[in-house]
Tab-separated table of C-alpha atoms in Angstrom:
chain	number	residue	atom	x	y	z
A	1	UNK	CA	101.449	47.877	26.142
A	2	UNK	CA	104.575	49.278	27.797
A	3	UNK	CA	104.564	53.007	28.551
A	4	UNK	CA	107.135	55.472	29.901
A	5	UNK	CA	106.183	58.294	32.240
A	6	UNK	CA	108.855	61.007	32.286
A	7	UNK	CA	108.919	64.022	34.598
A	8	UNK	CA	111.188	66.574	32.980
A	9	UNK	CA	113.427	69.253	34.381
A	10	UNK	CA	116.134	67.071	35.942
A	11	UNK	CA	119.700	67.270	34.677
A	12	UNK	CA	121.353	64.066	33.473
A	13	UNK	CA	124.501	63.655	35.582
A	14	UNK	CA	126.776	60.748	36.326
A	15	UNK	CA	128.766	57.890	34.864
A	16	UNK	CA	127.529	54.776	33.043
A	17	UNK	CA	128.972	52.077	30.816
A	18	UNK	CA	128.410	51.659	27.090
A	19	UNK	CA	126.535	48.608	25.837
A	20	UNK	CA	127.727	46.461	22.962
A	21	UNK	CA	126.788	47.552	19.464
A	22	UNK	CA	123.415	46.242	18.315
A	23	UNK	CA	124.332	46.323	14.608
A	24	UNK	CA	127.737	44.734	15.155
A	25	UNK	CA	126.277	41.984	17.350
A	26	UNK	CA	123.604	41.136	14.752
A	27	UNK	CA	126.189	40.768	11.990
A	28	UNK	CA	128.546	38.746	14.198
A	29	UNK	CA	125.747	36.362	15.173
A	30	UNK	CA	124.916	35.771	11.498
A	31	UNK	CA	128.583	35.189	10.674
A	32	UNK	CA	128.683	32.238	13.090
A	33	UNK	CA	126.988	30.239	10.301
A	34	UNK	CA	130.123	30.531	8.172
A	35	UNK	CA	132.119	28.011	10.173
A	36	UNK	CA	131.655	24.535	11.675
A	37	UNK	CA	134.098	25.638	14.374
A	38	UNK	CA	133.202	26.938	17.827
A	39	UNK	CA	132.583	30.715	18.018
A	40	UNK	CA	132.501	32.753	21.227
A	41	UNK	CA	131.100	36.275	21.297
A	42	UNK	CA	131.896	38.475	24.297
A	43	UNK	CA	129.990	41.532	25.488
A	44	UNK	CA	126.812	40.698	23.560
A	45	UNK	CA	123.996	43.141	24.411
A	46	UNK	CA	120.827	41.305	25.572
A	47	UNK	CA	118.521	43.126	23.152
A	48	UNK	CA	115.353	41.655	21.679
A	49	UNK	CA	116.679	41.626	18.098
A	50	UNK	CA	119.832	39.837	19.261
A	51	UNK	CA	117.735	37.211	21.046
A	52	UNK	CA	115.676	36.760	17.858
A	53	UNK	CA	118.833	36.251	15.794
A	54	UNK	CA	120.110	33.661	18.260
A	55	UNK	CA	116.744	31.887	18.140
A	56	UNK	CA	116.992	31.780	14.348
A	57	UNK	CA	120.459	30.273	14.641
A	58	UNK	CA	119.083	27.559	16.904
A	59	UNK	CA	116.260	26.797	14.475
A	60	UNK	CA	118.874	26.397	11.740
A	61	UNK	CA	120.560	23.695	13.804
A	62	UNK	CA	123.191	25.577	15.794
A	63	UNK	CA	123.821	24.760	19.461
A	64	UNK	CA	123.972	27.965	21.502
A	65	UNK	CA	124.985	28.727	25.066
A	66	UNK	CA	124.320	32.238	26.396
A	67	UNK	CA	125.834	33.039	29.793
A	68	UNK	CA	124.863	36.287	31.569
A	69	UNK	CA	127.795	38.300	32.956
A	70	UNK	CA	127.862	40.602	35.975
A	71	UNK	CA	127.929	43.695	33.735
A	72	UNK	CA	124.601	42.696	32.145
A	73	UNK	CA	126.107	41.463	28.881
A	74	UNK	CA	126.057	37.935	27.489
A	75	UNK	CA	128.871	35.595	26.581
A	76	UNK	CA	127.498	33.565	23.672
A	77	UNK	CA	129.014	30.339	22.368
A	78	UNK	CA	127.806	29.036	18.997
A	79	UNK	CA	128.420	25.576	17.533
A	80	UNK	CA	127.048	25.493	13.972
A	81	UNK	CA	128.765	22.254	12.971
A	82	UNK	CA	125.396	20.508	12.627
A	83	UNK	CA	124.030	22.910	10.015
A	84	UNK	CA	122.637	20.905	7.082
A	85	UNK	CA	123.798	21.225	3.496
A	86	UNK	CA	120.326	21.545	1.909
A	87	UNK	CA	118.530	24.724	0.932
A	88	UNK	CA	117.593	26.548	4.126
A	89	UNK	CA	114.150	28.137	4.458
A	90	UNK	CA	114.119	30.592	7.338
A	91	UNK	CA	110.921	30.599	9.435
A	92	UNK	CA	108.554	33.430	8.514
A	93	UNK	CA	107.454	34.249	12.057
A	94	UNK	CA	111.067	34.950	13.051
A	95	UNK	CA	112.171	36.917	9.991
A	96	UNK	CA	109.241	39.128	9.034
A	97	UNK	CA	109.801	41.755	11.757
A	98	UNK	CA	113.591	41.314	11.953
A	99	UNK	CA	115.381	43.201	9.198
A	100	UNK	CA	118.788	41.948	10.332
A	101	UNK	CA	117.677	38.427	9.374
A	102	UNK	CA	118.748	39.470	5.856
A	103	UNK	CA	122.331	38.907	7.037
A	104	UNK	CA	121.595	35.192	6.955
A	105	UNK	CA	121.319	35.353	3.147
A	106	UNK	CA	125.006	36.107	2.667
A	107	UNK	CA	126.102	33.760	5.453
A	108	UNK	CA	123.971	30.810	4.240
A	109	UNK	CA	124.953	31.406	0.615
A	110	UNK	CA	128.574	31.029	1.686
A	111	UNK	CA	128.033	28.014	3.970
A	112	UNK	CA	125.424	25.863	2.175
A	113	UNK	CA	124.950	27.588	-1.177
A	114	UNK	CA	121.315	28.657	-0.853
A	115	UNK	CA	118.667	30.236	1.348
A	116	UNK	CA	115.043	31.376	1.154
A	117	UNK	CA	113.219	33.769	3.459
A	118	UNK	CA	110.290	36.168	3.678
A	119	UNK	CA	111.207	39.801	3.134
A	120	UNK	CA	111.298	41.478	6.561
A	121	UNK	CA	109.482	44.649	7.534
A	122	UNK	CA	111.816	46.272	10.082
A	123	UNK	CA	111.530	49.877	11.280
A	124	UNK	CA	109.035	52.220	9.622
A	125	UNK	CA	111.558	54.545	8.001
A	126	UNK	CA	110.285	54.450	4.444
A	127	UNK	CA	111.599	52.356	1.600
A	128	UNK	CA	114.726	50.408	2.508
A	129	UNK	CA	115.720	48.672	-0.741
A	130	UNK	CA	117.734	45.465	-0.775
A	131	UNK	CA	118.779	45.703	-4.411
A	132	UNK	CA	122.383	46.371	-3.398
A	133	UNK	CA	123.104	42.947	-1.840
A	134	UNK	CA	121.010	41.352	-4.594
A	135	UNK	CA	123.178	42.770	-7.368
A	136	UNK	CA	126.298	41.838	-5.415
A	137	UNK	CA	125.166	38.242	-4.978
A	138	UNK	CA	124.464	38.079	-8.711
A	139	UNK	CA	127.929	39.436	-9.480
A	140	UNK	CA	129.430	36.623	-7.387
A	141	UNK	CA	127.604	34.076	-9.572
A	142	UNK	CA	124.504	33.435	-7.462
A	143	UNK	CA	120.923	33.363	-8.690
A	144	UNK	CA	118.580	35.696	-6.814
A	145	UNK	CA	114.793	35.641	-7.056
A	146	UNK	CA	111.849	37.426	-5.476
A	147	UNK	CA	108.226	36.317	-5.550
A	148	UNK	CA	105.175	37.112	-3.404
A	149	UNK	CA	107.195	38.684	-0.601
A	150	UNK	CA	109.885	35.995	-0.583
A	151	UNK	CA	113.545	36.206	-1.560
A	152	UNK	CA	115.896	33.353	-2.367
A	153	UNK	CA	119.568	32.984	-3.286
A	154	UNK	CA	121.394	30.019	-4.776
A	155	UNK	CA	125.001	29.691	-5.849
A	156	UNK	CA	126.830	26.391	-6.063
A	157	UNK	CA	130.092	27.979	-7.190
A	158	UNK	CA	130.780	31.577	-6.249
A	159	UNK	CA	133.615	33.415	-7.980
A	160	UNK	CA	135.333	36.568	-6.755
A	161	UNK	CA	134.689	39.716	-8.754
A	162	UNK	CA	134.408	43.509	-8.614
A	163	UNK	CA	131.250	44.767	-6.881
A	164	UNK	CA	130.687	48.540	-7.162
A	165	UNK	CA	127.944	49.660	-4.784
A	166	UNK	CA	125.698	52.513	-5.903
A	167	UNK	CA	125.875	53.875	-2.340
A	168	UNK	CA	127.829	52.830	0.758
A	169	UNK	CA	125.125	50.609	2.296
A	170	UNK	CA	126.064	49.071	5.653
A	171	UNK	CA	123.735	46.096	5.255
A	172	UNK	CA	124.906	45.334	1.721
A	173	UNK	CA	128.565	45.607	2.673
A	174	UNK	CA	128.211	43.235	5.641
A	175	UNK	CA	126.167	40.733	3.618
A	176	UNK	CA	128.565	40.703	0.694
A	177	UNK	CA	131.622	40.363	2.920
A	178	UNK	CA	130.172	37.151	4.375
A	179	UNK	CA	129.183	35.740	0.988
A	180	UNK	CA	132.579	36.576	-0.493
A	181	UNK	CA	134.422	34.373	2.014
A	182	UNK	CA	133.212	31.378	-0.033
A	183	UNK	CA	133.998	32.854	-3.459
A	184	UNK	CA	137.049	31.567	-5.279
A	185	UNK	CA	139.612	34.301	-5.855
A	186	UNK	CA	139.422	37.950	-4.843
A	187	UNK	CA	136.239	39.947	-4.363
A	188	UNK	CA	136.570	43.732	-4.333
A	189	UNK	CA	133.719	45.788	-2.883
A	190	UNK	CA	133.952	49.395	-4.042
A	191	UNK	CA	132.117	52.310	-2.427
A	192	UNK	CA	131.818	50.049	0.610
A	193	UNK	CA	130.369	51.251	3.897
A	194	UNK	CA	133.089	52.461	6.267
A	195	UNK	CA	131.192	51.993	9.535
A	196	UNK	CA	132.881	50.579	12.657
A	197	UNK	CA	130.557	47.562	12.356
A	198	UNK	CA	132.232	46.708	9.028
A	199	UNK	CA	135.631	46.756	10.724
A	200	UNK	CA	134.242	44.575	13.524
A	201	UNK	CA	132.949	41.954	11.075
A	202	UNK	CA	136.237	41.993	9.156
A	203	UNK	CA	138.089	41.347	12.414
A	204	UNK	CA	135.782	38.404	13.116
A	205	UNK	CA	136.195	36.941	9.625
A	206	UNK	CA	139.972	37.262	9.804
A	207	UNK	CA	139.979	35.562	13.203
A	208	UNK	CA	138.086	32.684	11.535
A	209	UNK	CA	140.853	32.403	8.934
A	210	UNK	CA	139.465	34.577	6.133
A	211	UNK	CA	141.516	37.231	4.329
A	212	UNK	CA	139.742	40.613	4.485
A	213	UNK	CA	141.645	43.814	3.790
A	214	UNK	CA	140.616	47.456	3.665
A	215	UNK	CA	137.664	47.391	6.070
A	216	UNK	CA	136.989	50.934	7.223
A	217	UNK	CA	137.875	52.343	3.815
A	218	UNK	CA	135.796	52.604	0.662
A	219	UNK	CA	137.455	49.555	-0.912
A	220	UNK	CA	137.373	46.116	0.734
A	221	UNK	CA	139.090	43.043	-0.691
A	222	UNK	CA	138.179	39.524	0.376
A	223	UNK	CA	140.226	36.517	-0.719
A	224	UNK	CA	137.770	33.656	-0.428
A	225	UNK	CA	137.505	29.930	-0.821
A	226	UNK	CA	139.104	28.833	2.456
A	227	UNK	CA	137.369	26.706	5.097
A	228	UNK	CA	136.837	28.904	8.132
A	229	UNK	CA	137.446	27.884	11.723
A	230	UNK	CA	136.341	28.960	15.177
A	231	UNK	CA	137.062	32.349	16.743
A	232	UNK	CA	136.510	34.561	19.770
A	233	UNK	CA	135.384	38.149	19.287
A	234	UNK	CA	134.264	40.993	21.543
A	235	UNK	CA	131.383	43.204	20.413
A	236	UNK	CA	132.379	46.847	19.878
A	237	UNK	CA	130.607	49.636	21.838
A	238	UNK	CA	127.306	50.961	20.521
A	239	UNK	CA	127.938	54.474	19.192
A	240	UNK	CA	124.196	55.142	18.777
A	241	UNK	CA	123.378	54.237	22.379
A	242	UNK	CA	126.301	56.325	23.634
A	243	UNK	CA	125.252	59.226	21.415
A	244	UNK	CA	121.715	59.056	22.769
A	245	UNK	CA	122.963	59.560	26.330
A	246	UNK	CA	125.278	62.408	25.310
A	247	UNK	CA	122.319	64.161	23.693
A	248	UNK	CA	120.233	63.547	26.834
A	249	UNK	CA	122.867	65.379	28.874
A	250	UNK	CA	122.885	68.266	26.394
A	251	UNK	CA	119.074	68.555	26.474
A	252	UNK	CA	118.908	68.648	30.259
A	253	UNK	CA	121.940	70.844	30.931
A	254	UNK	CA	123.831	68.016	32.595
A	255	UNK	CA	127.201	66.278	32.616
A	256	UNK	CA	127.868	62.660	31.680
A	257	UNK	CA	130.733	60.187	31.256
A	258	UNK	CA	130.227	56.929	29.338
A	259	UNK	CA	132.899	54.302	29.970
A	260	UNK	CA	133.819	51.739	27.326
A	261	UNK	CA	132.944	54.075	24.440
A	262	UNK	CA	135.093	54.764	21.380
A	263	UNK	CA	135.498	58.496	20.781
A	264	UNK	CA	136.692	57.916	17.203
A	265	UNK	CA	133.253	56.490	16.349
A	266	UNK	CA	131.491	59.666	17.528
A	267	UNK	CA	133.396	62.470	15.825
A	268	UNK	CA	130.485	63.718	13.716
A	269	UNK	CA	128.195	63.919	16.763
A	270	UNK	CA	130.886	65.567	18.883
A	271	UNK	CA	131.439	68.260	16.257
A	272	UNK	CA	127.723	68.974	16.059
A	273	UNK	CA	127.258	69.128	19.838
A	274	UNK	CA	130.200	71.513	20.049
A	275	UNK	CA	128.656	73.695	17.329
A	276	UNK	CA	125.447	73.703	19.394
A	277	UNK	CA	127.405	75.213	22.306
A	278	UNK	CA	128.214	72.168	24.422
A	279	UNK	CA	131.574	70.685	25.448
A	280	UNK	CA	132.314	67.107	24.303
A	281	UNK	CA	134.840	65.217	26.419
A	282	UNK	CA	136.991	62.194	25.603
A	283	UNK	CA	139.709	60.067	27.153
A	284	UNK	CA	141.150	56.550	26.833
A	285	UNK	CA	138.100	54.293	26.667
A	286	UNK	CA	135.491	56.905	27.585
A	287	UNK	CA	133.549	59.854	26.213
A	288	UNK	CA	131.459	62.510	27.899
A	289	UNK	CA	129.749	65.855	27.620
A	290	UNK	CA	129.308	68.958	29.733
A	291	UNK	CA	126.251	70.900	28.644
A	292	UNK	CA	126.005	74.657	28.436
A	293	UNK	CA	123.006	76.615	29.644
A	294	UNK	CA	121.259	76.448	26.265
A	295	UNK	CA	121.703	75.006	22.787
A	296	UNK	CA	122.371	77.002	19.641
A	297	UNK	CA	120.690	76.198	16.328
A	298	UNK	CA	122.754	74.133	13.874
A	299	UNK	CA	122.284	72.743	10.387
A	300	UNK	CA	123.015	69.100	9.629
A	301	UNK	CA	122.661	66.504	6.931
A	302	UNK	CA	122.714	62.787	7.656
A	303	UNK	CA	125.344	60.897	5.694
A	304	UNK	CA	126.903	57.436	5.610
A	305	UNK	CA	129.741	56.997	8.119
A	306	UNK	CA	131.876	58.950	8.946
A	307	UNK	CA	129.146	61.547	8.407
A	308	UNK	CA	126.360	62.267	10.864
A	309	UNK	CA	124.458	58.999	11.478
A	310	UNK	CA	120.820	58.745	10.451
A	311	UNK	CA	120.093	56.764	13.635
A	312	UNK	CA	120.883	59.891	15.682
A	313	UNK	CA	118.836	62.251	13.511
A	314	UNK	CA	115.634	61.884	15.572
A	315	UNK	CA	117.474	62.217	18.923
A	316	UNK	CA	119.318	65.355	17.769
A	317	UNK	CA	116.005	66.803	16.604
A	318	UNK	CA	114.872	66.524	20.235
A	319	UNK	CA	117.809	68.745	21.223
A	320	UNK	CA	117.155	71.340	18.496
A	321	UNK	CA	113.492	71.809	19.470
A	322	UNK	CA	114.544	74.275	22.176
A	323	UNK	CA	117.736	75.601	20.563
A	324	UNK	CA	118.144	79.354	20.024
A	325	UNK	CA	117.385	80.081	16.362
A	326	UNK	CA	116.335	78.005	13.376
A	327	UNK	CA	117.943	74.659	12.476
A	328	UNK	CA	117.802	72.854	9.141
A	329	UNK	CA	117.944	69.046	9.298
A	330	UNK	CA	118.278	67.129	6.022
A	331	UNK	CA	117.720	63.353	5.902
A	332	UNK	CA	119.677	61.803	3.023
A	333	UNK	CA	119.670	58.135	4.024
A	334	UNK	CA	116.052	57.061	4.577
A	335	UNK	CA	112.907	58.120	2.818
A	336	UNK	CA	110.701	58.800	5.850
A	337	UNK	CA	112.350	59.576	9.154
A	338	UNK	CA	110.196	62.417	10.437
A	339	UNK	CA	107.315	60.434	11.910
A	340	UNK	CA	108.436	61.632	15.347
A	341	UNK	CA	107.326	65.192	14.576
A	342	UNK	CA	103.675	64.563	15.481
A	343	UNK	CA	104.725	63.721	19.022
A	344	UNK	CA	107.048	66.717	19.200
A	345	UNK	CA	104.190	68.995	18.092
A	346	UNK	CA	102.038	67.757	20.982
A	347	UNK	CA	104.812	68.928	23.291
A	348	UNK	CA	104.833	72.414	21.785
A	349	UNK	CA	107.590	72.109	19.174
A	350	UNK	CA	107.587	74.137	15.945
A	351	UNK	CA	108.871	72.017	13.058
A	352	UNK	CA	107.884	72.101	9.404
A	353	UNK	CA	108.964	69.636	6.716
A	354	UNK	CA	109.734	69.988	3.040
A	355	UNK	CA	110.343	66.526	1.626
A	356	UNK	CA	113.374	65.158	3.448
A	357	UNK	CA	114.178	68.492	5.107
A	358	UNK	CA	112.932	69.590	8.528
A	359	UNK	CA	113.002	73.241	9.578
A	360	UNK	CA	113.141	73.540	13.373
A	361	UNK	CA	112.221	76.870	14.949
A	362	UNK	CA	113.468	76.631	18.501
A	363	UNK	CA	110.960	77.356	21.283
A	364	UNK	CA	111.769	78.492	24.799
A	365	UNK	CA	110.376	75.345	26.386
A	366	UNK	CA	108.438	72.135	25.746
A	367	UNK	CA	105.542	70.959	27.889
A	368	UNK	CA	104.485	67.497	28.954
A	369	UNK	CA	101.931	65.623	26.856
A	370	UNK	CA	100.684	62.166	25.967
A	371	UNK	CA	102.549	60.926	22.876
A	372	UNK	CA	102.991	57.591	21.148
A	373	UNK	CA	106.161	55.663	20.370
A	374	UNK	CA	105.383	52.685	18.176
A	375	UNK	CA	107.603	50.666	15.862
A	376	UNK	CA	110.304	53.258	15.158
A	377	UNK	CA	113.094	52.683	17.664
A	378	UNK	CA	114.955	55.984	17.242
A	379	UNK	CA	111.776	58.073	17.092
A	380	UNK	CA	110.613	56.548	20.369
A	381	UNK	CA	113.987	57.214	22.002
A	382	UNK	CA	113.805	60.813	20.755
A	383	UNK	CA	110.409	61.293	22.417
A	384	UNK	CA	111.928	60.151	25.711
A	385	UNK	CA	114.790	62.638	25.275
A	386	UNK	CA	112.424	65.498	24.507
A	387	UNK	CA	110.379	64.585	27.593
A	388	UNK	CA	113.500	64.790	29.775
A	389	UNK	CA	113.786	68.482	28.916
A	390	UNK	CA	110.079	69.319	28.968
A	391	UNK	CA	108.148	70.946	31.765
A	392	UNK	CA	105.765	68.651	33.618
A	393	UNK	CA	104.909	65.033	32.928
A	394	UNK	CA	105.054	63.272	29.580
A	395	UNK	CA	103.569	59.846	28.922
A	396	UNK	CA	105.107	57.971	25.998
A	397	UNK	CA	102.809	55.122	25.011
A	398	UNK	CA	103.952	51.960	23.249
A	399	UNK	CA	107.674	51.988	24.051
A	400	UNK	CA	108.390	48.266	23.681
A	401	UNK	CA	110.572	48.848	20.618
A	402	UNK	CA	113.202	50.466	22.875
A	403	UNK	CA	114.259	46.958	23.960
A	404	UNK	CA	115.472	46.390	20.404
A	405	UNK	CA	118.243	48.974	20.716
A	406	UNK	CA	118.698	49.950	24.370
A	407	UNK	CA	119.347	47.626	27.283
A	408	UNK	CA	117.761	48.868	30.519
A	409	UNK	CA	117.192	52.331	29.035
A	410	UNK	CA	114.893	53.598	31.788
A	411	UNK	CA	117.136	52.116	34.480
A	412	UNK	CA	120.188	53.861	33.033
A	413	UNK	CA	118.338	57.173	32.877
A	414	UNK	CA	117.216	56.815	36.492
A	415	UNK	CA	120.813	56.095	37.507
A	416	UNK	CA	121.710	59.436	35.919
A	417	UNK	CA	119.067	61.313	37.908
A	418	UNK	CA	116.092	61.274	35.533
A	419	UNK	CA	112.535	60.611	36.697
A	420	UNK	CA	111.385	57.757	34.444
A	421	UNK	CA	108.910	55.014	35.299
A	422	UNK	CA	107.636	52.115	33.225
A	423	UNK	CA	104.181	50.618	33.460
A	424	UNK	CA	102.057	48.222	31.455
A	425	UNK	CA	98.757	49.527	30.131
A	426	UNK	CA	95.945	47.954	28.178
A	427	UNK	CA	96.170	48.611	24.447
A	428	UNK	CA	93.229	50.599	23.038
A	429	UNK	CA	90.752	48.588	21.019
């Protein structure tokens, strides 16, 4: 079991580079199935979920070359010309714990007309329904079934149509965009997710020869039915990783610059950090933050992009634990995203919950403790952030999930002046 030991009280200061977006990379990897042409992905983050997606691609018959670059990223070349035309059954051991494997449903439906897989578990953030891509697949003319934890899709002839989403789901939007490239005519996705990852996938699909318009708005139109070719695409920066480091600087009273970041992707976070009393910074190709002496309480509600991202809700909670006053944090995206509060309480935090609302009464300081990470990536990252600002030593047990979303997280923190060590410990019986 991997554990972090953090000695708090050191300001985060310095300059680092942004990694490639985890969510964008996962969708781009899945989209490689859509074409028999050669696809090259640049700036791929070497995260565990990305490696799992590439392994799945190989098991489906793709030939993959992954070349490490000097900046720690990967250049990945995918040749999926040998993908068979029969119904594809994705291996259970690879898909059960990898929620992004759902992207293969839309991609395989478009390429070979069918796919079957076990329903994945993913992060423990409550119910995460997949009815939105299901209804969209059905609208395109596919048959969708579920039975005993399995899901399958089949559609020999997809036809473009109107697909109104009940909510702007990122996963549904990405999945349906890929499926729609094979549908005859025009598919219109209404109430579509507007996230930067949607724009990144649209850019990839257009480079392959598809016709996708409106990505980044609430209405996306895909003219499908064309055979797609090869493409080269660079992965966009990871706004959640960048945001995590900005929050770390705010918690510790430091100053940070992150190169390669897109300030336009971080407007909601920048506004909130400014309201909390800190000074966000931005320039061509970089963002940063200069922290004030202390944080002020703020109220926030997570929302689909361009609102405040749910993936930064736990990290921003870590900041508000010691803010002056009382903060109200409302979670509107996921059903259960307050599992981190037990660990915060061990460190001396005062937080109460009422359904999806957390009331944070700021304390003067946190103290070191032994806490547990687990399967929730953002909760575990938030415990590390809280430990950076706490007095004394904090041990965060079971931190392996951090490799799913952060490349060399501890190393980056140490480069910024934090005291963070990693060790392997025996798991309790």
